[in-house]
Short mmCIF file of C-alpha atoms in Angstrom, two decimals:
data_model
loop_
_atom_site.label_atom_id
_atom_site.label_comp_id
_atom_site.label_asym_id
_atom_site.label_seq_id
_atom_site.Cartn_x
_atom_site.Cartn_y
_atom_site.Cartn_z
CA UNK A 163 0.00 0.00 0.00
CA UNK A 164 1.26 3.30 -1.02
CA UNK A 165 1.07 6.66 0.82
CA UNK A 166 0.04 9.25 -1.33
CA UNK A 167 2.49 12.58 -0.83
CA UNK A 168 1.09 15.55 0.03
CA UNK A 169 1.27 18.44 -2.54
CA UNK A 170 1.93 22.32 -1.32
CA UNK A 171 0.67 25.33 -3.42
CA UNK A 172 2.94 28.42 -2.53
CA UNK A 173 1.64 32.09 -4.52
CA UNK A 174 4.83 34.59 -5.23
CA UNK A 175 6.85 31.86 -5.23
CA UNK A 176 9.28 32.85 -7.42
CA UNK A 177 11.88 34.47 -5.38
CA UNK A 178 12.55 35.90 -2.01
CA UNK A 179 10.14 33.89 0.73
CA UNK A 180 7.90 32.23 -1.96
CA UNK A 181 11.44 30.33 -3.39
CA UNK A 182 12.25 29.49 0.36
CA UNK A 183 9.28 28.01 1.41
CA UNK A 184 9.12 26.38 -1.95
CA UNK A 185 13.03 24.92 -0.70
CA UNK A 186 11.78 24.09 2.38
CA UNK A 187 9.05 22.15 2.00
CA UNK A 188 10.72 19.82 -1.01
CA UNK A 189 12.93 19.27 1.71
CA UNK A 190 10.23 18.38 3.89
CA UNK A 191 8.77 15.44 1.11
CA UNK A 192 6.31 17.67 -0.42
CA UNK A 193 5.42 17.83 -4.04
CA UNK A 194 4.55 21.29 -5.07
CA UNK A 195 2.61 23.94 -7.15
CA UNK A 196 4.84 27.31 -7.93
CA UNK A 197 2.42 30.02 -8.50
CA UNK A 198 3.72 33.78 -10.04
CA UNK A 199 3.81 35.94 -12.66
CA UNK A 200 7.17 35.22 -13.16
CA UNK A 201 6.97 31.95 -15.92
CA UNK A 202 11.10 31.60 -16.78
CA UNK A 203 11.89 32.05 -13.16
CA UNK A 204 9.59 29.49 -12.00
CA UNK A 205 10.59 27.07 -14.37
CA UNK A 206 14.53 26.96 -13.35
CA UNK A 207 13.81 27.07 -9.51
CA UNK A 208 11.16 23.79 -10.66
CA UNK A 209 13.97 21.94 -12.38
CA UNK A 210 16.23 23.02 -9.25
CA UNK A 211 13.60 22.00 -6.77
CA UNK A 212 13.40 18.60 -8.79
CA UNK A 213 17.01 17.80 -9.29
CA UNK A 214 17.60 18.61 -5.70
CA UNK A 215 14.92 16.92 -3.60
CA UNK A 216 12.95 14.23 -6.02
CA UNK A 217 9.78 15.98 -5.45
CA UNK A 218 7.55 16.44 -8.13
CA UNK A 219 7.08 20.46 -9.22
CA UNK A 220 3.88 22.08 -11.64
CA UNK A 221 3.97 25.21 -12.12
CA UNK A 222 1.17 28.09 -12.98
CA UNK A 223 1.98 31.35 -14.43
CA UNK A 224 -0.76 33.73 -12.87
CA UNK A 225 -1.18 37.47 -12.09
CA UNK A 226 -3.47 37.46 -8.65
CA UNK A 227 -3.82 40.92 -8.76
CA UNK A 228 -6.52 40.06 -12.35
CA UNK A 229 -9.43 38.05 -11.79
CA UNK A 230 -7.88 35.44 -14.27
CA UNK A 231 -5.45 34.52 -12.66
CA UNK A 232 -7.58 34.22 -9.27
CA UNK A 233 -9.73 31.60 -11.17
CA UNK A 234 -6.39 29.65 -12.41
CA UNK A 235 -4.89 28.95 -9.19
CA UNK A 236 -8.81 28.05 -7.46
CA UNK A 237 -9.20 25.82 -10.19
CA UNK A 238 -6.26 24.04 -9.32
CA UNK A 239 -6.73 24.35 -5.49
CA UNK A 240 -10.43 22.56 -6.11
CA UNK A 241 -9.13 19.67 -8.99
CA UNK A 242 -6.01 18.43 -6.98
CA UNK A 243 -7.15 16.41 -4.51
CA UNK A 244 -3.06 16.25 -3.28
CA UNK A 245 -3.36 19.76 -2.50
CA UNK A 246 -3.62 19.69 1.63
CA UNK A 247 -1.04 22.72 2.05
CA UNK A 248 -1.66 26.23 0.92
CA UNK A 249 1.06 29.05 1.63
CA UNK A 250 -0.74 32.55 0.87
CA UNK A 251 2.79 34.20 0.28
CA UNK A 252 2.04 36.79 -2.61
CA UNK A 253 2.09 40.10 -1.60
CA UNK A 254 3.07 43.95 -2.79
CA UNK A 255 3.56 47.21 -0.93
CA UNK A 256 4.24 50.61 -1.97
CA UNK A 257 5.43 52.55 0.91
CA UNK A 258 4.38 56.50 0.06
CA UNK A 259 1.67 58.65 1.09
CA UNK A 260 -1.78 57.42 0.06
CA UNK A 261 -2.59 60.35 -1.98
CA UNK A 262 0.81 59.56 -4.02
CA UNK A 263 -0.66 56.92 -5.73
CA UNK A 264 -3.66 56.41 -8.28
CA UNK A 265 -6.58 54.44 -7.12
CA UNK A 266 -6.17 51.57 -9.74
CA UNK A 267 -3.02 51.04 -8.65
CA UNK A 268 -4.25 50.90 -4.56
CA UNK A 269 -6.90 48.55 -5.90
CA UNK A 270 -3.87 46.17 -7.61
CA UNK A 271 -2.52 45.51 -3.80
CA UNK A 272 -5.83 45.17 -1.92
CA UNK A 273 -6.52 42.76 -5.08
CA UNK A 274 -3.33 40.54 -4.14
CA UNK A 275 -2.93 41.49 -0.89
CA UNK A 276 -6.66 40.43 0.38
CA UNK A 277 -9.12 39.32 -2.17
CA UNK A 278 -6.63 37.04 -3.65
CA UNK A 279 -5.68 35.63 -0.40
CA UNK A 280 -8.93 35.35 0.67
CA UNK A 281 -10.64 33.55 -2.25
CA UNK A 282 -7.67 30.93 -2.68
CA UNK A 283 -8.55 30.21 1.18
CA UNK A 284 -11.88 29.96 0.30
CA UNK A 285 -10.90 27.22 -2.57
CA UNK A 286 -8.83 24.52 -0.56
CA UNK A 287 -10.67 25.16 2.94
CA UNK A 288 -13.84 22.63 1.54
CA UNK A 289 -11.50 19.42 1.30
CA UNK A 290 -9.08 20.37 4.59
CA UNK A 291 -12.20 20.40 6.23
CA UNK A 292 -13.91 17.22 4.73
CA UNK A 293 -10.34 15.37 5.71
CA UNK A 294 -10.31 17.21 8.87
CA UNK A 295 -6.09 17.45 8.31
CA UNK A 296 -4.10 19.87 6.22
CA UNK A 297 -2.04 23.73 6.52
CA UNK A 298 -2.79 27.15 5.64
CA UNK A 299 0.06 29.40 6.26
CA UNK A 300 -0.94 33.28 5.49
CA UNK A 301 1.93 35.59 5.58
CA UNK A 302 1.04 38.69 7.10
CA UNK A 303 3.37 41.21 8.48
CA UNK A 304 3.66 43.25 11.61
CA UNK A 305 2.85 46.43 9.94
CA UNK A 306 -0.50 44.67 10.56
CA UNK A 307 -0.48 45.63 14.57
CA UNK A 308 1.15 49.36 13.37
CA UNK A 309 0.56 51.88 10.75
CA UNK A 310 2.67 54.99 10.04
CA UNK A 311 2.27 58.03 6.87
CA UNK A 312 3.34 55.77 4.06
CA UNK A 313 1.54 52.35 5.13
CA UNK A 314 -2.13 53.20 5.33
CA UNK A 315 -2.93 50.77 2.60
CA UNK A 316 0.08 48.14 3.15
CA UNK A 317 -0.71 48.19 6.88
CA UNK A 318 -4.70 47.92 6.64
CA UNK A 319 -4.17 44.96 4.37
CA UNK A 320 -1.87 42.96 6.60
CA UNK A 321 -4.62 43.78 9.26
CA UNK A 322 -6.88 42.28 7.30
CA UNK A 323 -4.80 38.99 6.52
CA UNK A 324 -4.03 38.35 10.59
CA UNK A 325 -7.53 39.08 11.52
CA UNK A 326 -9.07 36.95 8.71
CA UNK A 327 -6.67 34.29 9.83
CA UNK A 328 -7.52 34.74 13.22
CA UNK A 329 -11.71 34.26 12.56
CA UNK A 330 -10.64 30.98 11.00
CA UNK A 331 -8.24 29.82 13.81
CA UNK A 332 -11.22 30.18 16.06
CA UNK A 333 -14.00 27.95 13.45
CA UNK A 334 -11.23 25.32 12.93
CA UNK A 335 -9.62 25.56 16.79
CA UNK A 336 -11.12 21.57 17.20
CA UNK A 337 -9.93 20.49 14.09
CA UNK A 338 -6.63 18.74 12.71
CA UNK A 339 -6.25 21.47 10.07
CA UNK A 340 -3.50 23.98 11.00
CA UNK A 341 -3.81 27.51 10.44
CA UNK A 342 -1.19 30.16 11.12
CA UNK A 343 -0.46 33.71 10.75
CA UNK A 344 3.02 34.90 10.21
CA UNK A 345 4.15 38.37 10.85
CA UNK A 346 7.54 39.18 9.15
CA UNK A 347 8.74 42.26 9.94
CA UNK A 348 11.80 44.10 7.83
CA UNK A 349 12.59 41.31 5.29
CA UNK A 350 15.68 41.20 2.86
CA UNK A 351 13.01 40.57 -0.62
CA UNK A 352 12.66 42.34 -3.40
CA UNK A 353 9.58 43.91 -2.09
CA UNK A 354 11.49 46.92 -1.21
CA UNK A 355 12.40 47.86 -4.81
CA UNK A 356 8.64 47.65 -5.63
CA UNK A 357 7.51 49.69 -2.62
CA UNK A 358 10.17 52.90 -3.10
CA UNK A 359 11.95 52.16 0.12
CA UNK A 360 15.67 51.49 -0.67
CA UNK A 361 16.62 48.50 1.68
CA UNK A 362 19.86 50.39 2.19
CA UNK A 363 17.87 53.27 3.98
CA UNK A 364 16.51 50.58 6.81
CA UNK A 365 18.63 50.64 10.26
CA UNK A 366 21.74 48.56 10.11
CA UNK A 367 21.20 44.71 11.37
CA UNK A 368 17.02 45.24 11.08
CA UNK A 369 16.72 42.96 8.02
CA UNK A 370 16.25 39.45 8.12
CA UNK A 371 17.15 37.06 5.37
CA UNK A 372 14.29 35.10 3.71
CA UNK A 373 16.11 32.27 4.76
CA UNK A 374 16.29 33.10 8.60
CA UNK A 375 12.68 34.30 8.24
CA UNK A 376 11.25 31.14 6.69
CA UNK A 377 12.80 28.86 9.12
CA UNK A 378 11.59 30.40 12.14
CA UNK A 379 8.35 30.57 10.41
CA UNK A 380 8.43 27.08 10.08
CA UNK A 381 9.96 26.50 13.40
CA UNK A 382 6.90 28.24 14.35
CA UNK A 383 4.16 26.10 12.84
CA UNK A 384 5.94 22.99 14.03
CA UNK A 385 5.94 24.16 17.60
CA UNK A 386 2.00 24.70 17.08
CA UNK A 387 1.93 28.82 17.19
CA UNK A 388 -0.90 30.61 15.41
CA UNK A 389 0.90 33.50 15.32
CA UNK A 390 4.50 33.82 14.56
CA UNK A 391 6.66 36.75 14.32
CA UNK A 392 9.74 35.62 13.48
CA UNK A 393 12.12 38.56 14.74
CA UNK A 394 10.25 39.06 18.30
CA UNK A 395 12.80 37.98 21.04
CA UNK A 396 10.48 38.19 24.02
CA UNK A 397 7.55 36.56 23.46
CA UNK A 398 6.11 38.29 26.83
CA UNK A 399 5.38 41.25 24.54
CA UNK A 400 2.92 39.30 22.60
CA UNK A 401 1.63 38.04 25.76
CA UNK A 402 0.97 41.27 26.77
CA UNK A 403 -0.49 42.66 23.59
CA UNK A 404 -2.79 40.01 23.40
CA UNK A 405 -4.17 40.71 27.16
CA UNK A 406 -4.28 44.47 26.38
CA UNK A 407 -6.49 43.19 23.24
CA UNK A 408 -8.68 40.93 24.79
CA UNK A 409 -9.58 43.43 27.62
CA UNK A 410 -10.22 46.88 24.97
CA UNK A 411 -12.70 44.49 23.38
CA UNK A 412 -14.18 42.71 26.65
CA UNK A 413 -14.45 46.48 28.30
CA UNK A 414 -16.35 47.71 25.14
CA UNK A 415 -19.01 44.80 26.27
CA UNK A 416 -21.11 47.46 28.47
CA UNK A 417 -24.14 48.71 25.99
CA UNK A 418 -23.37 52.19 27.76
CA UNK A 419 -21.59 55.38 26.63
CA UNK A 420 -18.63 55.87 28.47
CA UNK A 421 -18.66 58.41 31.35
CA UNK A 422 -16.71 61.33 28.65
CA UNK A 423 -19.07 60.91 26.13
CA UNK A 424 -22.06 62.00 28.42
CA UNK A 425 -23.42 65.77 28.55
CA UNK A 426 -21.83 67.47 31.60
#
């Protein structure tokens, strides 16, 4: 009797953390999917992947930012049953003041940064559920917990991505499928050239390889976190934050203005 081997789709993955997860989990016994936009890029890290490991690599050339290429990689998340691992990696930034950039070009990130991510959730979610085992690792970052003038729209989507994640940690917390949130911060990708923030301009020793960053990541997910943030020494902080959290919202809970808001 033969074990069938699990398959792992990974979106952006054709360089920076996309390429390392891709590494990593070959390493790991999985077959994968490479999605991108990318097509000659993917191709030589398949052959790599393939030479290197023995794993079996497909590859899909798709824009998730264009409602074609959405519908490409759900197809393929909904046909192959193999599919039991989905890493939501894809993701753009452009770090400058909101009003320095057109609205069709704002909608292009939301479009990759949440829709995208969201709908490919919404395609392989069915079957993990129906086997009751599988992963979904969305990458998030911690410009999610923070905003400052040049992130509104980078920040709000990250937001978006760890709070979505966190609604479905809760529906699948007595389940076997894993689910897990991982906040990168300052990350040595190409990202930055996109965005219009040299790398060179962050603080000296703030950037973390994609190799560092996808290890801990992993690390992270075998350890059982939900939410991992790869660079954050003391985890008491988190701790912390998440108690501060929990009692805002539990204190909002009265059904009564607060004291300041009455007429004096």
């Amino acid at each position: 009797m033969t074990t069938q081997r699990s398959t792992a789709l990974i979106t952006g993955a054709s360089s920076g953390i996309g390429a390392v997860y891709a590494d990593r989990l070959a390493a790991r016994g999985y077959d994968l999917v490479l999605v991108a936009r990318r097509e000659a890029r993917l191709q030589t890290l398949a052959a790599q992947l393939e030479q290197r490991y023995g794993v079996q690599v497909a590859t899909l050339t798709a824009d998730l930012t264009d409602e074609t290429g959405i519908r490409a990689v759900e197809e393929v998340l909904r046909s192959n049953s193999k599919i039991d691992m989905l890493v939501n990696n894809a993701g753009t930034a452009q770090m400058a003041p909101f009003m320095a950039g057109d609205v069709a070009h704002h909608q292009a990130i939301n479009m990759l940064n949440t829709t995208a991510l969201m709908r490919l959730t919404y395609a392989l979610l069915p079957r993990l559920a129906q086997n009751n085992r599988g992963t979904l690792i969305n990458i998030a970052s911690v410009l999610a917990v923070h905003a400052r003038a040049g992130s509104a729209l980078y920040s709000a989507t990250k937001s978006w991505v760890l709070n979505f994640t966190r609604g479905l940690q809760e529906e699948f917390a007595d389940s076997n499928v894993r689910i897990q949130a991982v906040l990168p911060a300052a990350t040595a990708t190409e990202i930055w050239a996109i965005s219009g923030v040299p790398i060179d301009n962050l603080p000296e020793g703030s950037v973390m390889t994609t190799d560092n960053m996808v290890d801990a990541a992993l690390a992270g997910l075998d350890q059982g976190e939900l939410i991992t943030i790869p660079p954050l020494h003391d985890e008491s902080l988190w701790t912390r934050y998440e108690e501060a959290r929990l009692a805002l919202f539990n204190s909002a809970r009265t059904g009564e203005p607060a004291p300041r808001y009455l007429p004096r």
